[in-house]
Amino acid sequence: MPSDVEPYARDQGPIVEFALPSAVVWAESTEQVQLILRWAYTHQVDVVPRGAGTGVSGGAHATAGCLVLNLERMNRILDLRPLDETAVVEPGVINADLNAAAASHGLMYAPDPASYRISTIGGNVATNAGGLRCAKYGVTRDSILALDVVLADGTLIHTGVQTFKGVAGYDLTSLFVGSEGTLGIVVGITVRLRYLPHSEQTLAAFFPDVQAAAAGVLAVGQARVQPAIMELLDGMTLAALDGVHGSDLRERGGALLLIQTDGFGAEAEAVVVRGVLTSLGGTVDAQDASEAARLIDLRRHSRGDEVDDEFRVGEDVAVPRSQLVHYIAQLERVAAEHSVLLKVVAHAGDGNLHPTFWVSAVEGEEGMTRLELALDESVRLALELGGTITGEHGVGQYKLRWLPWEQGEQVLELQRQIKDLFDPRGILNPGKAITARA
């Protein structure tokens, strides 16, 4: 029945063209994934892999007549090696569950997307997901040592190493990370674990406006302090959070720079950060553990939920940090010129911004047109500043139209040839991550 498969027809990304899958199959082992792909390869059936469905770029959207391969039930932590500081997990393991298991050994899995409580490690690998701790610990690719992958014809391969170093041959592991299931289905993941911080210090620095807060990001970098978390929220975002959660953030300032230092030097680093931001006019408060956890949790909810009376489009661009202040000013100009509303949150430590434009739903198609124009211009501006169309969410289906803006035809064609090599019949997550040949 259509109603049975409809919940698995999309992720949380915008829909370009809605389609129902022909079937949804839950795999519980590598052998079952191999069996499914052998059948699909023989019968030329498209396969769309899926985890928790928390992606926001349409990477798990169904295509007409496809089979959705759900990997949520492959959720075992197969091995946790405290002395090696590694773990081996299946793709359906929840990010937060891996962290909980590692914490008992004084370790952590560093990548922490906002959806870490429900997103899967396999999904994080598919999009090369980031998160709040990216400023210090990097994105998913920086924590992946090895992968077990089932290719389109059902062949099982192993890439990578069990060691922190390893440069034998081409780096196929990094190639699969971020490939969005278009080259193979990841069924096993060896991750590098990091030390659970000895201590943490969280600072909330309120500024009159978002550009002043963005200048604070550069000043902290010039002080040569490396926070684990450095998040920026503008005034519209603070007001929205207050409305939903009953907080008082907007009353405290026009923008918030939320910074967390960690490790044995956390307190000393926090002293430096406080001095730097205070000298720029920031009102800086140290947060106790409970208030720090509350603020960080609010940040994870800062992009908000869809509401019936608004049309919204949000993005995931990244720019060089030196361009952060200028780019935010350009976003505000774009919003004003197209008569749309804007709010900005950012993983400011690495220049990854999530601007959201919106209009009232009563403005109808004309409002949507203005939204799309503002969105397109914001992406072009990021590229002109040396940025990228996606920092952590992936290309998926929604951002395909922008990929040629960033990458030349020769590079795109090389990627198509790689796709042809790994997936000669084109059955793996078609219409995602790379553009088709003209």
XYZ file of C-alpha atoms in Angstrom:
438
model
C 0.000 0.000 0.000
C 1.271 3.538 -0.727
C 0.577 4.528 2.875
C 2.982 1.818 4.066
C 5.970 3.102 2.090
C 5.201 6.837 2.147
C 6.992 7.500 5.493
C 10.208 6.244 3.885
C 9.893 8.233 0.661
C 11.877 11.257 1.880
C 14.263 12.631 4.447
C 13.974 16.120 5.984
C 15.279 17.921 2.911
C 13.228 19.979 0.439
C 11.442 17.882 -2.162
C 12.275 18.553 -5.799
C 10.053 15.810 -7.193
C 8.148 13.525 -4.825
C 8.160 9.804 -5.636
C 7.055 6.693 -3.805
C 9.355 3.674 -3.555
C 8.064 0.358 -4.817
C 9.160 -1.303 -1.578
C 11.058 -0.743 1.662
C 13.409 -3.483 2.863
C 15.094 -3.655 6.268
C 18.480 -5.371 6.254
C 19.818 -6.861 9.469
C 23.202 -8.145 8.289
C 25.888 -7.601 5.697
C 24.856 -10.819 3.987
C 21.314 -9.527 3.582
C 22.592 -6.276 2.052
C 24.645 -8.325 -0.416
C 21.631 -10.463 -1.298
C 19.419 -7.415 -1.866
C 21.985 -5.685 -4.067
C 22.641 -8.797 -6.152
C 18.912 -9.010 -6.853
C 18.631 -5.289 -7.619
C 21.685 -5.405 -9.893
C 20.309 -8.361 -11.823
C 16.864 -6.808 -12.250
C 18.072 -3.217 -12.788
C 16.178 -1.843 -9.770
C 17.316 1.430 -8.190
C 18.312 1.246 -4.510
C 18.098 4.231 -2.159
C 19.894 3.567 1.157
C 18.393 5.080 4.281
C 19.219 5.454 7.963
C 17.227 7.599 10.377
C 16.178 10.022 7.636
C 17.573 13.114 9.385
C 19.365 14.454 6.290
C 18.298 17.881 5.043
C 19.433 17.846 1.398
C 17.264 15.095 -0.047
C 19.996 12.474 -0.111
C 17.538 9.782 0.992
C 14.573 10.867 -1.153
C 13.010 7.976 -3.020
C 13.033 7.858 -6.796
C 10.196 6.412 -8.857
C 10.053 2.632 -8.657
C 13.071 2.317 -6.370
C 13.695 0.005 -3.458
C 14.486 1.819 -0.204
C 17.119 -0.125 1.725
C 16.718 0.716 5.411
C 19.814 0.050 7.543
C 18.449 1.109 10.953
C 18.340 -2.474 12.244
C 22.078 -2.925 11.648
C 22.710 -1.150 14.936
C 25.386 -3.108 16.776
C 28.637 -1.799 18.195
C 30.752 -4.717 17.029
C 33.974 -3.869 18.832
C 35.246 -1.121 21.117
C 39.012 -1.070 21.657
C 39.965 1.375 24.423
C 43.711 0.789 24.090
C 43.599 1.398 20.337
C 41.059 4.225 20.787
C 38.872 2.826 18.005
C 35.469 1.232 17.572
C 33.827 -0.835 14.850
C 30.129 -0.236 14.335
C 27.312 -1.077 11.975
C 25.729 1.800 10.015
C 22.519 1.919 12.081
C 24.280 2.746 15.367
C 22.984 6.029 16.767
C 25.663 8.679 17.225
C 24.693 9.310 20.859
C 24.746 5.577 21.665
C 28.317 5.250 20.403
C 29.302 8.226 22.528
C 27.685 6.716 25.593
C 29.552 3.437 25.085
C 32.860 5.237 24.541
C 32.398 7.506 27.572
C 32.688 4.590 29.982
C 36.304 4.260 28.759
C 37.075 7.978 28.963
C 36.654 8.355 25.204
C 34.249 10.035 22.791
C 33.258 9.954 19.139
C 33.926 13.571 18.205
C 31.521 14.375 15.313
C 28.261 15.596 16.842
C 25.660 16.826 14.352
C 22.670 18.628 15.820
C 20.671 15.432 15.294
C 23.221 13.281 17.177
C 20.555 11.865 19.473
C 18.744 10.214 16.542
C 21.075 10.259 13.518
C 23.031 7.143 12.570
C 26.758 6.778 12.039
C 26.050 5.401 8.566
C 24.073 8.509 7.693
C 26.828 10.694 9.134
C 29.305 8.892 6.873
C 27.030 9.269 3.845
C 26.965 13.070 4.103
C 30.316 13.617 5.862
C 28.296 15.231 8.650
C 29.755 17.899 10.898
C 28.441 19.354 14.124
C 29.267 21.694 16.959
C 32.680 20.205 17.814
C 33.935 20.567 14.231
C 35.934 23.668 15.131
C 38.470 21.512 16.971
C 37.867 17.910 15.987
C 36.830 18.107 12.348
C 33.999 16.474 10.417
C 33.079 12.798 10.079
C 35.829 12.074 7.532
C 38.436 13.060 10.123
C 37.252 10.257 12.428
C 36.854 7.411 9.907
C 39.687 4.884 9.600
C 38.116 2.057 7.598
C 34.893 0.975 5.924
C 33.198 -2.225 4.848
C 31.214 -1.507 1.692
C 28.873 -3.562 -0.465
C 29.166 -2.536 -4.110
C 26.302 -2.363 -6.591
C 26.699 -5.987 -7.703
C 26.811 -7.313 -4.131
C 30.595 -7.543 -3.819
C 31.888 -6.823 -0.304
C 35.109 -4.813 0.012
C 37.133 -3.439 2.911
C 38.947 -0.118 2.673
C 41.261 1.699 5.031
C 43.304 0.680 8.051
C 42.967 -0.057 11.756
C 45.780 2.361 12.563
C 45.820 6.152 12.812
C 48.358 6.295 9.979
C 48.168 4.484 6.669
C 48.973 5.671 3.145
C 49.012 2.463 1.090
C 47.260 2.956 -2.234
C 44.523 5.427 -3.074
C 42.368 6.678 -0.199
C 39.123 4.930 -1.109
C 37.811 5.324 2.434
C 37.689 9.106 2.074
C 36.103 8.691 -1.342
C 33.172 6.771 0.139
C 32.726 9.249 3.016
C 30.343 11.903 1.742
C 29.382 9.937 -1.390
C 25.754 9.674 -0.192
C 25.327 6.004 -1.051
C 26.024 6.569 -4.749
C 29.148 4.370 -4.874
C 28.309 1.578 -2.426
C 26.406 0.707 0.725
C 28.458 1.118 3.906
C 27.867 -1.847 6.243
C 30.770 -1.496 8.679
C 32.625 1.544 10.019
C 35.871 1.719 11.968
C 36.037 5.037 13.793
C 38.754 6.818 15.677
C 37.809 7.831 19.207
C 39.127 10.883 21.039
C 39.804 11.548 24.688
C 36.810 12.653 26.715
C 37.796 16.154 27.887
C 39.154 16.439 31.401
C 37.206 19.662 31.866
C 35.116 22.134 29.892
C 34.540 25.864 30.156
C 31.567 27.464 28.389
C 31.294 31.188 27.700
C 28.250 33.069 26.428
C 29.301 36.325 24.775
C 26.487 38.692 23.800
C 27.114 41.427 21.237
C 24.980 44.290 19.897
C 24.742 42.704 16.438
C 25.790 39.644 14.473
C 28.645 41.319 12.633
C 30.278 42.297 15.928
C 29.943 38.701 17.095
C 31.470 37.461 13.836
C 34.415 39.796 14.376
C 34.827 38.091 17.741
C 35.357 34.766 15.972
C 38.338 36.175 14.083
C 39.733 37.801 17.219
C 39.704 34.495 19.109
C 41.557 32.891 16.220
C 44.134 35.672 16.193
C 44.681 34.981 19.909
C 45.601 31.431 18.795
C 43.046 29.746 21.029
C 41.262 26.709 19.573
C 37.808 26.257 21.148
C 36.067 22.928 20.781
C 32.786 24.740 20.092
C 32.348 28.210 18.601
C 28.750 28.886 17.568
C 27.148 32.106 16.395
C 23.434 32.947 16.651
C 21.946 36.195 15.381
C 19.173 38.235 16.973
C 16.330 36.720 14.932
C 17.471 33.258 15.985
C 17.643 34.278 19.642
C 14.124 35.713 19.465
C 12.811 32.544 17.822
C 14.385 30.366 20.504
C 12.898 32.569 23.233
C 9.458 32.195 21.686
C 9.645 28.410 21.609
C 11.651 27.633 24.745
C 10.845 30.535 27.051
C 14.466 31.665 27.307
C 15.601 35.302 27.563
C 18.479 35.296 25.089
C 17.321 38.220 22.942
C 17.038 40.458 25.994
C 20.733 39.857 26.688
C 22.001 41.019 23.301
C 21.597 41.245 19.543
C 23.776 38.202 18.825
C 25.357 35.369 20.774
C 28.776 33.810 20.410
C 28.732 30.522 22.316
C 32.218 29.172 22.983
C 33.413 26.064 24.785
C 37.038 25.255 25.546
C 37.997 21.788 26.677
C 40.852 19.675 28.005
C 43.411 20.363 30.724
C 43.890 23.903 29.442
C 40.185 24.733 29.254
C 40.208 27.288 32.050
C 43.338 29.100 30.828
C 41.953 29.246 27.284
C 38.628 30.564 28.567
C 40.444 33.406 30.353
C 42.066 34.452 27.076
C 38.776 34.219 25.179
C 36.968 36.288 27.796
C 39.578 39.022 27.561
C 39.496 39.098 23.766
C 35.703 39.276 23.498
C 35.302 41.783 26.303
C 37.769 44.092 24.561
C 35.493 43.999 21.479
C 32.469 45.120 23.504
C 31.017 41.711 24.252
C 29.227 40.943 27.484
C 30.808 37.660 28.494
C 29.439 35.308 31.138
C 30.854 31.976 32.243
C 28.204 29.275 32.427
C 27.929 26.527 35.019
C 27.550 22.980 33.756
C 23.746 22.934 33.706
C 23.399 26.340 32.022
C 26.102 25.441 29.503
C 24.264 22.247 28.607
C 21.023 24.220 28.221
C 22.602 26.795 25.912
C 24.248 24.153 23.758
C 20.968 22.273 23.536
C 19.204 25.479 22.471
C 21.839 25.902 19.779
C 21.066 22.422 18.472
C 17.433 23.492 18.051
C 18.241 26.864 16.530
C 17.293 26.061 12.930
C 13.717 25.502 14.096
C 10.829 23.430 12.802
C 8.632 24.060 9.810
C 5.476 26.011 10.596
C 2.302 26.224 8.537
C 2.238 30.000 8.160
C 5.745 30.370 6.697
C 7.689 29.464 3.572
C 11.330 28.891 4.479
C 14.546 27.929 2.745
C 17.781 27.306 4.602
C 21.306 26.556 3.558
C 24.638 25.123 4.561
C 27.311 27.215 2.875
C 30.840 27.658 4.165
C 33.260 30.513 3.553
C 36.849 31.190 4.619
C 36.767 32.521 8.173
C 38.384 35.764 7.060
C 35.245 36.405 4.979
C 32.760 35.690 7.760
C 31.963 39.297 8.697
C 31.683 40.397 5.061
C 29.502 37.433 4.088
C 27.032 38.018 6.922
C 26.743 41.662 5.856
C 26.041 40.486 2.315
C 23.344 38.091 3.558
C 21.605 40.966 5.324
C 21.780 43.022 2.118
C 20.333 40.153 0.055
C 17.451 39.700 2.498
C 16.624 43.411 2.400
C 16.797 43.650 -1.396
C 14.503 40.666 -1.901
C 12.135 41.654 0.935
C 12.572 38.398 2.839
C 13.327 37.736 6.490
C 16.650 36.248 7.549
C 18.161 34.489 10.499
C 21.706 33.171 10.717
C 23.282 30.465 12.829
C 26.802 29.278 12.183
C 29.486 26.839 13.174
C 31.556 29.990 13.224
C 34.775 28.268 14.209
C 35.100 26.754 10.746
C 33.115 29.265 8.687
C 30.098 27.006 8.112
C 26.876 29.063 8.082
C 23.213 28.059 8.089
C 21.303 31.116 6.849
C 17.532 30.730 6.687
C 15.333 33.009 4.564
C 11.563 33.084 4.989
C 8.343 34.874 4.103
C 4.750 34.580 5.219
C 2.817 31.810 3.497
C 0.146 34.320 2.505
C 2.627 35.761 -0.010
C 2.163 32.634 -2.099
C 4.159 31.929 -5.253
C 5.501 35.472 -5.455
C 7.009 35.100 -2.005
C 8.526 31.742 -2.931
C 10.085 33.296 -6.019
C 11.759 35.959 -3.890
C 12.969 33.277 -1.488
C 14.583 31.271 -4.264
C 16.249 34.365 -5.713
C 17.659 35.266 -2.296
C 18.864 31.711 -1.771
C 20.563 31.501 -5.161
C 22.279 34.838 -4.627
C 23.496 33.810 -1.181
C 25.082 30.683 -2.657
C 26.742 32.596 -5.497
C 28.148 35.106 -3.022
C 29.630 32.320 -0.899
C 31.347 30.868 -3.965
C 32.697 34.270 -4.991
C 34.324 34.530 -1.562
C 36.074 31.186 -1.991
C 33.394 29.145 -0.233
C 31.376 26.019 -0.966
C 27.716 25.150 -1.527
C 27.689 22.660 1.349
C 29.784 22.412 4.481
C 28.242 19.329 6.084
C 24.788 18.429 4.755
C 25.793 17.016 1.382
C 24.544 17.777 -2.123
C 21.694 15.284 -2.108
C 18.962 15.999 -4.621
C 18.253 19.602 -3.670
C 21.667 21.171 -4.334
C 22.431 19.538 -7.679
C 21.585 22.743 -9.487
C 24.426 24.530 -7.685
C 27.131 21.897 -8.094
C 28.234 23.152 -11.564
C 28.580 26.629 -10.048
C 31.336 25.267 -7.794
C 32.967 22.535 -9.879
C 34.122 22.697 -13.475
C 32.887 20.301 -16.146
C 36.166 18.358 -16.231
C 35.923 17.671 -12.487
C 32.251 16.740 -12.763
C 33.003 14.332 -15.609
C 35.758 12.634 -13.605
C 33.238 12.094 -10.812
C 30.752 10.611 -13.280
C 33.435 8.198 -14.459
C 34.112 7.161 -10.865
C 30.382 6.583 -10.424
C 30.333 4.455 -13.605
C 33.226 2.351 -12.311
C 31.645 1.552 -8.945
C 28.033 1.435 -10.162
C 28.024 0.574 -13.898
C 24.251 0.101 -14.060
C 23.514 3.313 -12.160
C 21.257 1.734 -9.544
C 22.751 3.247 -6.379
C 20.875 6.321 -5.167
C 20.407 7.819 -8.638
C 19.950 11.554 -9.007
C 21.911 12.415 -5.859
C 25.331 13.913 -5.063
C 26.602 14.320 -8.660
C 25.066 15.818 -11.783
C 24.045 13.615 -14.684
C 25.600 13.948 -18.115
C 23.838 16.420 -20.365
